[in-house]
Amino acid sequence: MLASGILGYATETFESLVEGGAGAIVTKSVGLKPRKGYANPTVVQASYGLINAMGLPNSGIDEFVNEIREAKTVLEVPLIVSVYGYSAEEYASVARKAEAAGADAVELNVSCPHVKETGSEIGQNPEILTEVVKRVKAVVSKPVIAKLSPNVTNIEDIAEAAEKAGADALTAINTVKAMAIDTETAKPILANKVGGLSGLAVKPIALRCVYDIYERVKIPIIGCGGITNWTDAVEFLLAGASAVQIGTAIATKGTSVFKSVTRGLDAYLERKGFESVNEIVGLSHRR
Ligand SMILES: Cc1cc2nc3c(=O)[nH]c(=O)nc-3n(C[C@H](O)[C@H](O)[C@H](O)COP(=O)(O)O)c2cc1C
């Protein structure tokens, strides 16, 4: 699947990602009201990854429903709409509108590390997270996926809270809180100072998160974080993910990264004598 926030705005790009082999699309996170996002610079290249603080720029759900409706007329893969809010009610209201416009599932961004009073400020607190998931589940009948933050002490506790609240699946992980400083000006590079690290550098962190979550919950896990080639994807499946998302690797490998991952995965399954991906989900937990 395409991870949220990377090329996830418009139908034309969704189509080119599906041509590149994406099996599902997750949109950019959308909120109740339009948001401008932060001033530039919003992205900085780090060693083995990117640090971004986009600030959740989006047109607001009332405008974005047009994009959802249009995408649904052409897309042949599931469209998952990523939503955020500043309260449980807001999450529920955005999710309900996204579903009414045709979303096949909603992913709750309870993990953005760089916008105040939403994102990880919600997902780091099991009580608030529980309320958000319950409110959304009460108004939406399509699957509800909670996207978790690695910026917590025990991600498996948060995963369990989301499962108990009724989440149908989990995505792990969003970006890792990070920053970069310009040595000449002695100032933080990002306009927001702090952002989230993604790409190769976060893969081992994301993998460990999926592994720990798998030991604790029964609902499906979608692995995300630094996946760049088919071996990365296989590692996530072995750790316990039932599916994976790819974001930053599109910047280096292009949209065909999805095809190269699925082809490599197919060849691996055949070489190892497995009939389906399901047979390797969580296999590394065998004792
Ligand atoms: C530029 C950029 C924008 C992002 N925007 C969002 C977003 O709007 N909502 C969200 O849930 N995650 C967002 N993310 C996080 C990604 O969906 C993903 O969780 C993270 O980048 C790790 O995966 P990757 O290493 O494959 O990119 C963004 C990441 C990047 C690099």
PDB file of C-alpha atoms and ligand atoms in Angstrom:
ATOM      1  CA  MET A   1       0.000   0.000   0.000  1.00  0.00           C
ATOM      2  CA  LEU A   2       0.967   3.611  -0.436  1.00  0.00           C
ATOM      3  CA  ALA A   3       1.753   5.159   2.990  1.00  0.00           C
ATOM      4  CA  SER A   4      -0.148   8.302   3.962  1.00  0.00           C
ATOM      5  CA  GLY A   5       1.229  11.704   2.982  1.00  0.00           C
ATOM      6  CA  ILE A   6       3.455  10.735   0.103  1.00  0.00           C
ATOM      7  CA  LEU A   7       1.798  11.666  -3.199  1.00  0.00           C
ATOM      8  CA  GLY A   8      -1.545  10.985  -1.522  1.00  0.00           C
ATOM      9  CA  TYR A   9      -3.520  13.981  -2.764  1.00  0.00           C
ATOM     10  CA  ALA A  10      -4.978  13.492  -6.225  1.00  0.00           C
ATOM     11  CA  THR A  11      -6.561  10.868  -8.438  1.00  0.00           C
ATOM     12  CA  GLU A  12      -3.925  11.145 -11.205  1.00  0.00           C
ATOM     13  CA  THR A  13      -1.118  10.282  -8.811  1.00  0.00           C
ATOM     14  CA  PHE A  14      -3.168   7.475  -7.243  1.00  0.00           C
ATOM     15  CA  GLU A  15      -3.527   5.959 -10.707  1.00  0.00           C
ATOM     16  CA  SER A  16       0.205   6.104 -11.438  1.00  0.00           C
ATOM     17  CA  LEU A  17       0.904   4.446  -8.069  1.00  0.00           C
ATOM     18  CA  VAL A  18      -1.510   1.633  -8.912  1.00  0.00           C
ATOM     19  CA  GLU A  19       0.238   1.241 -12.272  1.00  0.00           C
ATOM     20  CA  GLY A  20       3.465   1.002 -10.264  1.00  0.00           C
ATOM     21  CA  GLY A  21       1.940  -1.924  -8.372  1.00  0.00           C
ATOM     22  CA  ALA A  22       0.368  -0.443  -5.226  1.00  0.00           C
ATOM     23  CA  GLY A  23      -2.338  -2.768  -3.911  1.00  0.00           C
ATOM     24  CA  ALA A  24      -4.132  -0.021  -1.968  1.00  0.00           C
ATOM     25  CA  ILE A  25      -3.857   3.727  -1.547  1.00  0.00           C
ATOM     26  CA  VAL A  26      -3.791   5.612   1.729  1.00  0.00           C
ATOM     27  CA  THR A  27      -4.508   9.309   1.247  1.00  0.00           C
ATOM     28  CA  LYS A  28      -2.766  12.244   2.849  1.00  0.00           C
ATOM     29  CA  SER A  29      -4.272  12.909   6.302  1.00  0.00           C
ATOM     30  CA  VAL A  30      -7.356  15.104   6.127  1.00  0.00           C
ATOM     31  CA  GLY A  31      -9.006  17.057   8.933  1.00  0.00           C
ATOM     32  CA  LEU A  32     -12.305  18.818   9.533  1.00  0.00           C
ATOM     33  CA  LYS A  33     -11.076  22.230   8.395  1.00  0.00           C
ATOM     34  CA  PRO A  34      -8.489  23.279   5.774  1.00  0.00           C
ATOM     35  CA  ARG A  35      -4.923  23.629   7.121  1.00  0.00           C
ATOM     36  CA  LYS A  36      -2.065  25.447   5.458  1.00  0.00           C
ATOM     37  CA  GLY A  37       0.782  23.439   6.951  1.00  0.00           C
ATOM     38  CA  TYR A  38       4.142  24.927   7.884  1.00  0.00           C
ATOM     39  CA  ALA A  39       6.387  27.362   6.037  1.00  0.00           C
ATOM     40  CA  ASN A  40       9.409  25.959   4.179  1.00  0.00           C
ATOM     41  CA  PRO A  41      11.683  24.195   4.761  1.00  0.00           C
ATOM     42  CA  THR A  42       9.330  21.311   5.552  1.00  0.00           C
ATOM     43  CA  VAL A  43      11.615  18.458   4.531  1.00  0.00           C
ATOM     44  CA  VAL A  44      15.309  17.860   5.152  1.00  0.00           C
ATOM     45  CA  GLN A  45      17.452  15.041   3.846  1.00  0.00           C
ATOM     46  CA  ALA A  46      19.047  13.060   6.680  1.00  0.00           C
ATOM     47  CA  SER A  47      21.526  10.201   6.431  1.00  0.00           C
ATOM     48  CA  TYR A  48      19.458   7.230   5.280  1.00  0.00           C
ATOM     49  CA  GLY A  49      16.140   9.031   5.445  1.00  0.00           C
ATOM     50  CA  LEU A  50      14.060  12.195   5.429  1.00  0.00           C
ATOM     51  CA  ILE A  51      12.931  14.435   8.262  1.00  0.00           C
ATOM     52  CA  ASN A  52       9.627  16.154   7.502  1.00  0.00           C
ATOM     53  CA  ALA A  53       7.400  18.612   9.261  1.00  0.00           C
ATOM     54  CA  MET A  54       4.781  19.345   6.641  1.00  0.00           C
ATOM     55  CA  GLY A  55       2.273  20.376   9.311  1.00  0.00           C
ATOM     56  CA  LEU A  56      -0.595  18.332   7.875  1.00  0.00           C
ATOM     57  CA  PRO A  57      -1.464  20.648   4.965  1.00  0.00           C
ATOM     58  CA  ASN A  58      -4.867  19.658   3.559  1.00  0.00           C
ATOM     59  CA  SER A  59      -8.004  21.097   2.043  1.00  0.00           C
ATOM     60  CA  GLY A  60     -10.360  19.896   4.795  1.00  0.00           C
ATOM     61  CA  ILE A  61     -12.800  17.015   4.430  1.00  0.00           C
ATOM     62  CA  ASP A  62     -15.649  19.021   2.859  1.00  0.00           C
ATOM     63  CA  GLU A  63     -13.407  19.791  -0.123  1.00  0.00           C
ATOM     64  CA  PHE A  64     -11.549  16.473  -0.059  1.00  0.00           C
ATOM     65  CA  VAL A  65     -14.758  14.426  -0.463  1.00  0.00           C
ATOM     66  CA  ASN A  66     -14.703  15.491  -4.144  1.00  0.00           C
ATOM     67  CA  GLU A  67     -11.253  13.917  -4.503  1.00  0.00           C
ATOM     68  CA  ILE A  68     -12.459  10.727  -2.780  1.00  0.00           C
ATOM     69  CA  ARG A  69     -15.521  10.483  -5.046  1.00  0.00           C
ATOM     70  CA  GLU A  70     -13.442  11.046  -8.179  1.00  0.00           C
ATOM     71  CA  ALA A  71     -10.796   8.545  -7.106  1.00  0.00           C
ATOM     72  CA  LYS A  72     -13.485   5.937  -6.455  1.00  0.00           C
ATOM     73  CA  THR A  73     -14.729   6.225 -10.030  1.00  0.00           C
ATOM     74  CA  VAL A  74     -11.353   5.182 -11.447  1.00  0.00           C
ATOM     75  CA  LEU A  75      -9.383   3.284  -8.806  1.00  0.00           C
ATOM     76  CA  GLU A  76      -9.534  -0.495  -8.888  1.00  0.00           C
ATOM     77  CA  VAL A  77      -7.799  -0.917  -5.542  1.00  0.00           C
ATOM     78  CA  PRO A  78      -9.082  -0.009  -2.059  1.00  0.00           C
ATOM     79  CA  LEU A  79      -8.922   3.657  -1.081  1.00  0.00           C
ATOM     80  CA  ILE A  80      -8.095   4.208   2.577  1.00  0.00           C
ATOM     81  CA  VAL A  81      -8.661   7.740   3.808  1.00  0.00           C
ATOM     82  CA  SER A  82      -6.307   8.946   6.541  1.00  0.00           C
ATOM     83  CA  VAL A  83      -8.055  11.242   9.008  1.00  0.00           C
ATOM     84  CA  TYR A  84      -7.014  13.412  11.930  1.00  0.00           C
ATOM     85  CA  GLY A  85      -8.796  15.655  14.399  1.00  0.00           C
ATOM     86  CA  TYR A  86      -8.338  17.694  17.550  1.00  0.00           C
ATOM     87  CA  SER A  87     -10.955  15.714  19.476  1.00  0.00           C
ATOM     88  CA  ALA A  88     -12.687  12.350  19.299  1.00  0.00           C
ATOM     89  CA  GLU A  89     -15.724  14.072  17.828  1.00  0.00           C
ATOM     90  CA  GLU A  90     -13.671  15.636  15.061  1.00  0.00           C
ATOM     91  CA  TYR A  91     -12.053  12.314  14.147  1.00  0.00           C
ATOM     92  CA  ALA A  92     -15.524  10.747  14.023  1.00  0.00           C
ATOM     93  CA  SER A  93     -16.998  13.530  11.940  1.00  0.00           C
ATOM     94  CA  VAL A  94     -14.167  13.433   9.354  1.00  0.00           C
ATOM     95  CA  ALA A  95     -14.244   9.617   9.231  1.00  0.00           C
ATOM     96  CA  ARG A  96     -18.027   9.599   8.697  1.00  0.00           C
ATOM     97  CA  LYS A  97     -17.754  12.069   5.815  1.00  0.00           C
ATOM     98  CA  ALA A  98     -14.881  10.082   4.270  1.00  0.00           C
ATOM     99  CA  GLU A  99     -16.904   6.874   4.430  1.00  0.00           C
ATOM    100  CA  ALA A 100     -19.995   8.556   2.987  1.00  0.00           C
ATOM    101  CA  ALA A 101     -17.857   9.758   0.046  1.00  0.00           C
ATOM    102  CA  GLY A 102     -16.717   6.204  -0.675  1.00  0.00           C
ATOM    103  CA  ALA A 103     -13.649   5.425   1.481  1.00  0.00           C
ATOM    104  CA  ASP A 104     -13.080   1.661   1.751  1.00  0.00           C
ATOM    105  CA  ALA A 105     -11.498   2.112   5.183  1.00  0.00           C
ATOM    106  CA  VAL A 106     -10.249   4.916   7.385  1.00  0.00           C
ATOM    107  CA  GLU A 107      -6.802   5.153   8.937  1.00  0.00           C
ATOM    108  CA  LEU A 108      -6.670   7.259  12.085  1.00  0.00           C
ATOM    109  CA  ASN A 109      -3.566   9.413  12.196  1.00  0.00           C
ATOM    110  CA  VAL A 110      -3.023   9.324  15.944  1.00  0.00           C
ATOM    111  CA  SER A 111       0.715   9.499  15.452  1.00  0.00           C
ATOM    112  CA  CYS A 112       1.862  12.643  13.589  1.00  0.00           C
ATOM    113  CA  PRO A 113       4.818  13.891  15.679  1.00  0.00           C
ATOM    114  CA  HIS A 114       4.846  17.564  14.690  1.00  0.00           C
ATOM    115  CA  VAL A 115       1.375  19.108  15.052  1.00  0.00           C
ATOM    116  CA  LYS A 116       0.123  20.175  18.467  1.00  0.00           C
ATOM    117  CA  GLU A 117      -3.080  18.769  20.021  1.00  0.00           C
ATOM    118  CA  THR A 118      -3.540  16.043  17.431  1.00  0.00           C
ATOM    119  CA  GLY A 119      -1.578  13.089  16.053  1.00  0.00           C
ATOM    120  CA  SER A 120       0.818  11.589  18.552  1.00  0.00           C
ATOM    121  CA  GLU A 121      -0.559  13.781  21.352  1.00  0.00           C
ATOM    122  CA  ILE A 122      -3.710  11.649  20.957  1.00  0.00           C
ATOM    123  CA  GLY A 123      -2.009   8.344  20.203  1.00  0.00           C
ATOM    124  CA  GLN A 124       0.447   8.532  23.099  1.00  0.00           C
ATOM    125  CA  ASN A 125      -2.382   8.542  25.616  1.00  0.00           C
ATOM    126  CA  PRO A 126      -4.274   5.221  25.826  1.00  0.00           C
ATOM    127  CA  GLU A 127      -7.402   6.818  27.352  1.00  0.00           C
ATOM    128  CA  ILE A 128      -7.739   9.496  24.676  1.00  0.00           C
ATOM    129  CA  LEU A 129      -6.910   6.971  21.950  1.00  0.00           C
ATOM    130  CA  THR A 130      -9.609   4.645  23.287  1.00  0.00           C
ATOM    131  CA  GLU A 131     -12.172   7.437  23.112  1.00  0.00           C
ATOM    132  CA  VAL A 132     -11.166   8.354  19.553  1.00  0.00           C
ATOM    133  CA  VAL A 133     -11.364   4.767  18.281  1.00  0.00           C
ATOM    134  CA  LYS A 134     -14.709   4.164  20.029  1.00  0.00           C
ATOM    135  CA  ARG A 135     -16.246   7.358  18.656  1.00  0.00           C
ATOM    136  CA  VAL A 136     -15.117   6.573  15.126  1.00  0.00           C
ATOM    137  CA  LYS A 137     -16.256   2.942  15.349  1.00  0.00           C
ATOM    138  CA  ALA A 138     -19.678   4.158  16.497  1.00  0.00           C
ATOM    139  CA  VAL A 139     -20.262   6.102  13.272  1.00  0.00           C
ATOM    140  CA  VAL A 140     -18.335   4.167  10.622  1.00  0.00           C
ATOM    141  CA  SER A 141     -19.040   0.656   9.377  1.00  0.00           C
ATOM    142  CA  LYS A 142     -15.970   0.260   7.138  1.00  0.00           C
ATOM    143  CA  PRO A 143     -12.714  -0.963   8.754  1.00  0.00           C
ATOM    144  CA  VAL A 144     -11.002   1.442  11.127  1.00  0.00           C
ATOM    145  CA  ILE A 145      -7.196   1.285  11.243  1.00  0.00           C
ATOM    146  CA  ALA A 146      -5.245   3.034  14.006  1.00  0.00           C
ATOM    147  CA  LYS A 147      -1.810   4.260  12.898  1.00  0.00           C
ATOM    148  CA  LEU A 148       0.558   4.162  15.836  1.00  0.00           C
ATOM    149  CA  SER A 149       3.495   6.317  16.882  1.00  0.00           C
ATOM    150  CA  PRO A 150       6.887   4.875  17.769  1.00  0.00           C
ATOM    151  CA  ASN A 151       7.408   7.872  20.066  1.00  0.00           C
ATOM    152  CA  VAL A 152       6.073   6.057  23.137  1.00  0.00           C
ATOM    153  CA  THR A 153       7.592   3.902  25.850  1.00  0.00           C
ATOM    154  CA  ASN A 154       5.685   0.716  25.007  1.00  0.00           C
ATOM    155  CA  ILE A 155       3.963   0.654  21.640  1.00  0.00           C
ATOM    156  CA  GLU A 156       2.383  -2.709  22.449  1.00  0.00           C
ATOM    157  CA  ASP A 157       0.401  -1.113  25.321  1.00  0.00           C
ATOM    158  CA  ILE A 158      -0.980   1.472  22.907  1.00  0.00           C
ATOM    159  CA  ALA A 159      -1.714  -1.249  20.347  1.00  0.00           C
ATOM    160  CA  GLU A 160      -3.660  -3.200  22.950  1.00  0.00           C
ATOM    161  CA  ALA A 161      -5.672  -0.108  23.917  1.00  0.00           C
ATOM    162  CA  ALA A 162      -6.600   0.433  20.248  1.00  0.00           C
ATOM    163  CA  GLU A 163      -7.596  -3.215  19.845  1.00  0.00           C
ATOM    164  CA  LYS A 164      -9.732  -3.157  22.990  1.00  0.00           C
ATOM    165  CA  ALA A 165     -11.435   0.026  21.784  1.00  0.00           C
ATOM    166  CA  GLY A 166     -12.482  -1.797  18.620  1.00  0.00           C
ATOM    167  CA  ALA A 167      -9.849  -0.976  15.994  1.00  0.00           C
ATOM    168  CA  ASP A 168      -9.996  -3.457  13.109  1.00  0.00           C
ATOM    169  CA  ALA A 169      -6.293  -3.188  12.279  1.00  0.00           C
ATOM    170  CA  LEU A 170      -3.168  -1.240  13.182  1.00  0.00           C
ATOM    171  CA  THR A 171      -0.533   0.503  11.089  1.00  0.00           C
ATOM    172  CA  ALA A 172       2.935   0.653  12.626  1.00  0.00           C
ATOM    173  CA  ILE A 173       4.682   3.074  12.427  1.00  0.00           C
ATOM    174  CA  ASN A 174       4.429   6.790  11.741  1.00  0.00           C
ATOM    175  CA  THR A 175       7.657   8.826  11.717  1.00  0.00           C
ATOM    176  CA  VAL A 176      10.172   9.001  14.552  1.00  0.00           C
ATOM    177  CA  LYS A 177      10.488  12.443  16.180  1.00  0.00           C
ATOM    178  CA  ALA A 178      13.719  14.000  14.930  1.00  0.00           C
ATOM    179  CA  MET A 179      15.519  17.194  13.929  1.00  0.00           C
ATOM    180  CA  ALA A 180      18.495  18.627  12.028  1.00  0.00           C
ATOM    181  CA  ILE A 181      20.567  21.765  12.766  1.00  0.00           C
ATOM    182  CA  ASP A 182      22.391  23.959  10.240  1.00  0.00           C
ATOM    183  CA  THR A 183      25.934  24.363  11.581  1.00  0.00           C
ATOM    184  CA  GLU A 184      26.511  27.646   9.682  1.00  0.00           C
ATOM    185  CA  THR A 185      23.459  29.501  10.967  1.00  0.00           C
ATOM    186  CA  ALA A 186      23.318  27.485  14.207  1.00  0.00           C
ATOM    187  CA  LYS A 187      19.558  27.149  13.698  1.00  0.00           C
ATOM    188  CA  PRO A 188      17.225  24.164  13.335  1.00  0.00           C
ATOM    189  CA  ILE A 189      16.698  23.572   9.604  1.00  0.00           C
ATOM    190  CA  LEU A 190      12.979  22.816   9.620  1.00  0.00           C
ATOM    191  CA  ALA A 191      10.718  25.838  10.037  1.00  0.00           C
ATOM    192  CA  ASN A 192       8.920  23.836  12.739  1.00  0.00           C
ATOM    193  CA  LYS A 193      12.300  22.888  14.280  1.00  0.00           C
ATOM    194  CA  VAL A 194      11.141  19.322  14.990  1.00  0.00           C
ATOM    195  CA  GLY A 195       9.843  16.807  12.489  1.00  0.00           C
ATOM    196  CA  GLY A 196       9.566  13.087  11.861  1.00  0.00           C
ATOM    197  CA  LEU A 197      12.230  10.765  10.474  1.00  0.00           C
ATOM    198  CA  SER A 198      11.253   8.244   7.796  1.00  0.00           C
ATOM    199  CA  GLY A 199      13.033   5.978   5.312  1.00  0.00           C
ATOM    200  CA  LEU A 200      15.828   3.426   5.684  1.00  0.00           C
ATOM    201  CA  ALA A 201      16.973   4.733   9.073  1.00  0.00           C
ATOM    202  CA  VAL A 202      13.678   3.856  10.776  1.00  0.00           C
ATOM    203  CA  LYS A 203      13.277   0.337   9.379  1.00  0.00           C
ATOM    204  CA  PRO A 204      14.814  -1.547  12.322  1.00  0.00           C
ATOM    205  CA  ILE A 205      12.706   0.541  14.737  1.00  0.00           C
ATOM    206  CA  ALA A 206       9.509  -0.117  12.792  1.00  0.00           C
ATOM    207  CA  LEU A 207      10.304  -3.816  12.524  1.00  0.00           C
ATOM    208  CA  ARG A 208      10.802  -4.109  16.278  1.00  0.00           C
ATOM    209  CA  CYS A 209       7.503  -2.288  16.858  1.00  0.00           C
ATOM    210  CA  VAL A 210       5.620  -4.721  14.595  1.00  0.00           C
ATOM    211  CA  TYR A 211       7.300  -7.678  16.309  1.00  0.00           C
ATOM    212  CA  ASP A 212       6.313  -6.477  19.791  1.00  0.00           C
ATOM    213  CA  ILE A 213       2.761  -5.573  18.752  1.00  0.00           C
ATOM    214  CA  TYR A 214       2.253  -9.003  17.155  1.00  0.00           C
ATOM    215  CA  GLU A 215       3.023 -10.650  20.508  1.00  0.00           C
ATOM    216  CA  ARG A 216       0.242  -8.631  22.150  1.00  0.00           C
ATOM    217  CA  VAL A 217      -2.727  -8.239  19.755  1.00  0.00           C
ATOM    218  CA  LYS A 218      -4.833 -10.419  17.448  1.00  0.00           C
ATOM    219  CA  ILE A 219      -5.947  -7.817  14.894  1.00  0.00           C
ATOM    220  CA  PRO A 220      -3.954  -7.463  11.635  1.00  0.00           C
ATOM    221  CA  ILE A 221      -0.893  -5.233  11.578  1.00  0.00           C
ATOM    222  CA  ILE A 222       0.185  -3.166   8.568  1.00  0.00           C
ATOM    223  CA  GLY A 223       3.955  -2.677   8.679  1.00  0.00           C
ATOM    224  CA  CYS A 224       5.362   0.701   7.638  1.00  0.00           C
ATOM    225  CA  GLY A 225       8.730   2.406   7.989  1.00  0.00           C
ATOM    226  CA  GLY A 226      11.726   2.309   5.688  1.00  0.00           C
ATOM    227  CA  ILE A 227      10.491  -0.482   3.436  1.00  0.00           C
ATOM    228  CA  THR A 228      12.507  -0.128   0.240  1.00  0.00           C
ATOM    229  CA  ASN A 229      12.842  -3.599  -1.277  1.00  0.00           C
ATOM    230  CA  TRP A 230      11.287  -7.050  -1.108  1.00  0.00           C
ATOM    231  CA  THR A 231      13.564  -8.316   1.677  1.00  0.00           C
ATOM    232  CA  ASP A 232      12.369  -5.457   3.884  1.00  0.00           C
ATOM    233  CA  ALA A 233       8.768  -6.446   3.133  1.00  0.00           C
ATOM    234  CA  VAL A 234       9.485 -10.112   3.934  1.00  0.00           C
ATOM    235  CA  GLU A 235      11.083  -9.099   7.241  1.00  0.00           C
ATOM    236  CA  PHE A 236       7.929  -7.181   8.211  1.00  0.00           C
ATOM    237  CA  LEU A 237       5.715 -10.149   7.294  1.00  0.00           C
ATOM    238  CA  LEU A 238       7.905 -12.509   9.319  1.00  0.00           C
ATOM    239  CA  ALA A 239       7.691 -10.055  12.235  1.00  0.00           C
ATOM    240  CA  GLY A 240       3.885 -10.227  12.093  1.00  0.00           C
ATOM    241  CA  ALA A 241       2.611  -7.715   9.539  1.00  0.00           C
ATOM    242  CA  SER A 242      -0.172  -8.894   7.208  1.00  0.00           C
ATOM    243  CA  ALA A 243       0.503  -6.101   4.735  1.00  0.00           C
ATOM    244  CA  VAL A 244       3.006  -3.288   4.278  1.00  0.00           C
ATOM    245  CA  GLN A 245       2.998   0.372   3.308  1.00  0.00           C
ATOM    246  CA  ILE A 246       5.717   2.213   1.422  1.00  0.00           C
ATOM    247  CA  GLY A 247       6.319   5.970   1.499  1.00  0.00           C
ATOM    248  CA  THR A 248       9.802   7.470   1.417  1.00  0.00           C
ATOM    249  CA  ALA A 249      11.231   4.787  -0.903  1.00  0.00           C
ATOM    250  CA  ILE A 250       9.084   6.234  -3.699  1.00  0.00           C
ATOM    251  CA  ALA A 251      11.373   9.297  -3.631  1.00  0.00           C
ATOM    252  CA  THR A 252      14.437   7.173  -4.390  1.00  0.00           C
ATOM    253  CA  LYS A 253      12.977   4.266  -6.357  1.00  0.00           C
ATOM    254  CA  GLY A 254       9.975   5.769  -8.119  1.00  0.00           C
ATOM    255  CA  THR A 255       6.429   4.439  -8.194  1.00  0.00           C
ATOM    256  CA  SER A 256       7.508   1.049  -9.560  1.00  0.00           C
ATOM    257  CA  VAL A 257       8.947   0.212  -6.116  1.00  0.00           C
ATOM    258  CA  PHE A 258       5.635  -1.560  -5.404  1.00  0.00           C
ATOM    259  CA  LYS A 259       6.063  -3.949  -8.347  1.00  0.00           C
ATOM    260  CA  SER A 260       9.652  -4.746  -7.479  1.00  0.00           C
ATOM    261  CA  VAL A 261       8.584  -5.555  -3.902  1.00  0.00           C
ATOM    262  CA  THR A 262       5.672  -7.801  -4.924  1.00  0.00           C
ATOM    263  CA  ARG A 263       7.733  -9.584  -7.588  1.00  0.00           C
ATOM    264  CA  GLY A 264      10.558 -10.243  -5.137  1.00  0.00           C
ATOM    265  CA  LEU A 265       8.031 -11.401  -2.539  1.00  0.00           C
ATOM    266  CA  ASP A 266       6.401 -13.820  -5.001  1.00  0.00           C
ATOM    267  CA  ALA A 267       9.795 -15.265  -5.954  1.00  0.00           C
ATOM    268  CA  TYR A 268      10.708 -15.686  -2.266  1.00  0.00           C
ATOM    269  CA  LEU A 269       7.435 -17.501  -1.495  1.00  0.00           C
ATOM    270  CA  GLU A 270       7.926 -19.825  -4.450  1.00  0.00           C
ATOM    271  CA  ARG A 271      11.580 -20.541  -3.632  1.00  0.00           C
ATOM    272  CA  LYS A 272      10.649 -21.350  -0.020  1.00  0.00           C
ATOM    273  CA  GLY A 273       7.637 -23.472  -0.988  1.00  0.00           C
ATOM    274  CA  PHE A 274       4.945 -21.234   0.534  1.00  0.00           C
ATOM    275  CA  GLU A 275       1.530 -21.006  -1.127  1.00  0.00           C
ATOM    276  CA  SER A 276       0.535 -17.622   0.246  1.00  0.00           C
ATOM    277  CA  VAL A 277       1.779 -14.596   2.140  1.00  0.00           C
ATOM    278  CA  ASN A 278      -0.414 -15.669   5.070  1.00  0.00           C
ATOM    279  CA  GLU A 279       1.882 -18.621   5.714  1.00  0.00           C
ATOM    280  CA  ILE A 280       4.791 -16.361   6.629  1.00  0.00           C
ATOM    281  CA  VAL A 281       2.940 -13.766   8.719  1.00  0.00           C
ATOM    282  CA  GLY A 282       4.544 -13.851  12.168  1.00  0.00           C
ATOM    283  CA  LEU A 283       6.760 -16.826  11.318  1.00  0.00           C
ATOM    284  CA  SER A 284       9.746 -15.354  13.171  1.00  0.00           C
ATOM    285  CA  HIS A 285       7.845 -15.813  16.461  1.00  0.00           C
ATOM    286  CA  ARG A 286       8.022 -19.606  16.255  1.00  0.00           C
ATOM    287  CA  ARG A 287       9.566 -21.037  19.380  1.00  0.00           C
TER     288      ARG A 287
HETATM  289  C1  LIG B   1       6.624  13.923   3.473  1.00  0.00           C
HETATM  290  C2  LIG B   1       5.874  12.991   4.367  1.00  0.00           C
HETATM  291  C3  LIG B   1       4.551  13.279   4.697  1.00  0.00           C
HETATM  292  C4  LIG B   1       3.823  12.429   5.544  1.00  0.00           C
HETATM  293  N1  LIG B   1       2.514  12.725   5.826  1.00  0.00           N
HETATM  294  C5  LIG B   1       1.789  11.863   6.597  1.00  0.00           C
HETATM  295  C6  LIG B   1       0.405  12.096   6.834  1.00  0.00           C
HETATM  296  O1  LIG B   1      -0.200  13.056   6.358  1.00  0.00           O
HETATM  297  N2  LIG B   1      -0.257  11.211   7.626  1.00  0.00           N
HETATM  298  C7  LIG B   1       0.338  10.096   8.183  1.00  0.00           C
HETATM  299  O2  LIG B   1      -0.325   9.317   8.877  1.00  0.00           O
HETATM  300  N3  LIG B   1       1.649   9.837   7.939  1.00  0.00           N
HETATM  301  C8  LIG B   1       2.373  10.686   7.175  1.00  0.00           C
HETATM  302  N4  LIG B   1       3.697  10.415   6.919  1.00  0.00           N
HETATM  303  C9  LIG B   1       4.312   9.209   7.516  1.00  0.00           C
HETATM  304  C10 LIG B   1       4.313   8.041   6.516  1.00  0.00           C
HETATM  305  O3  LIG B   1       3.002   7.672   6.138  1.00  0.00           O
HETATM  306  C11 LIG B   1       5.017   6.801   7.107  1.00  0.00           C
HETATM  307  O4  LIG B   1       4.351   6.391   8.288  1.00  0.00           O
HETATM  308  C12 LIG B   1       6.472   7.088   7.456  1.00  0.00           C
HETATM  309  O5  LIG B   1       7.068   7.966   6.526  1.00  0.00           O
HETATM  310  C13 LIG B   1       7.311   5.792   7.514  1.00  0.00           C
HETATM  311  O6  LIG B   1       7.262   5.097   6.282  1.00  0.00           O
HETATM  312  P1  LIG B   1       8.381   5.290   5.102  1.00  0.00           P
HETATM  313  O7  LIG B   1       9.728   5.149   5.764  1.00  0.00           O
HETATM  314  O8  LIG B   1       8.079   4.186   4.122  1.00  0.00           O
HETATM  315  O9  LIG B   1       8.179   6.648   4.551  1.00  0.00           O
HETATM  316  C14 LIG B   1       4.443  11.249   6.077  1.00  0.00           C
HETATM  317  C15 LIG B   1       5.771  10.967   5.740  1.00  0.00           C
HETATM  318  C16 LIG B   1       6.494  11.808   4.901  1.00  0.00           C
HETATM  319  C17 LIG B   1       7.928  11.471   4.553  1.00  0.00           C
END
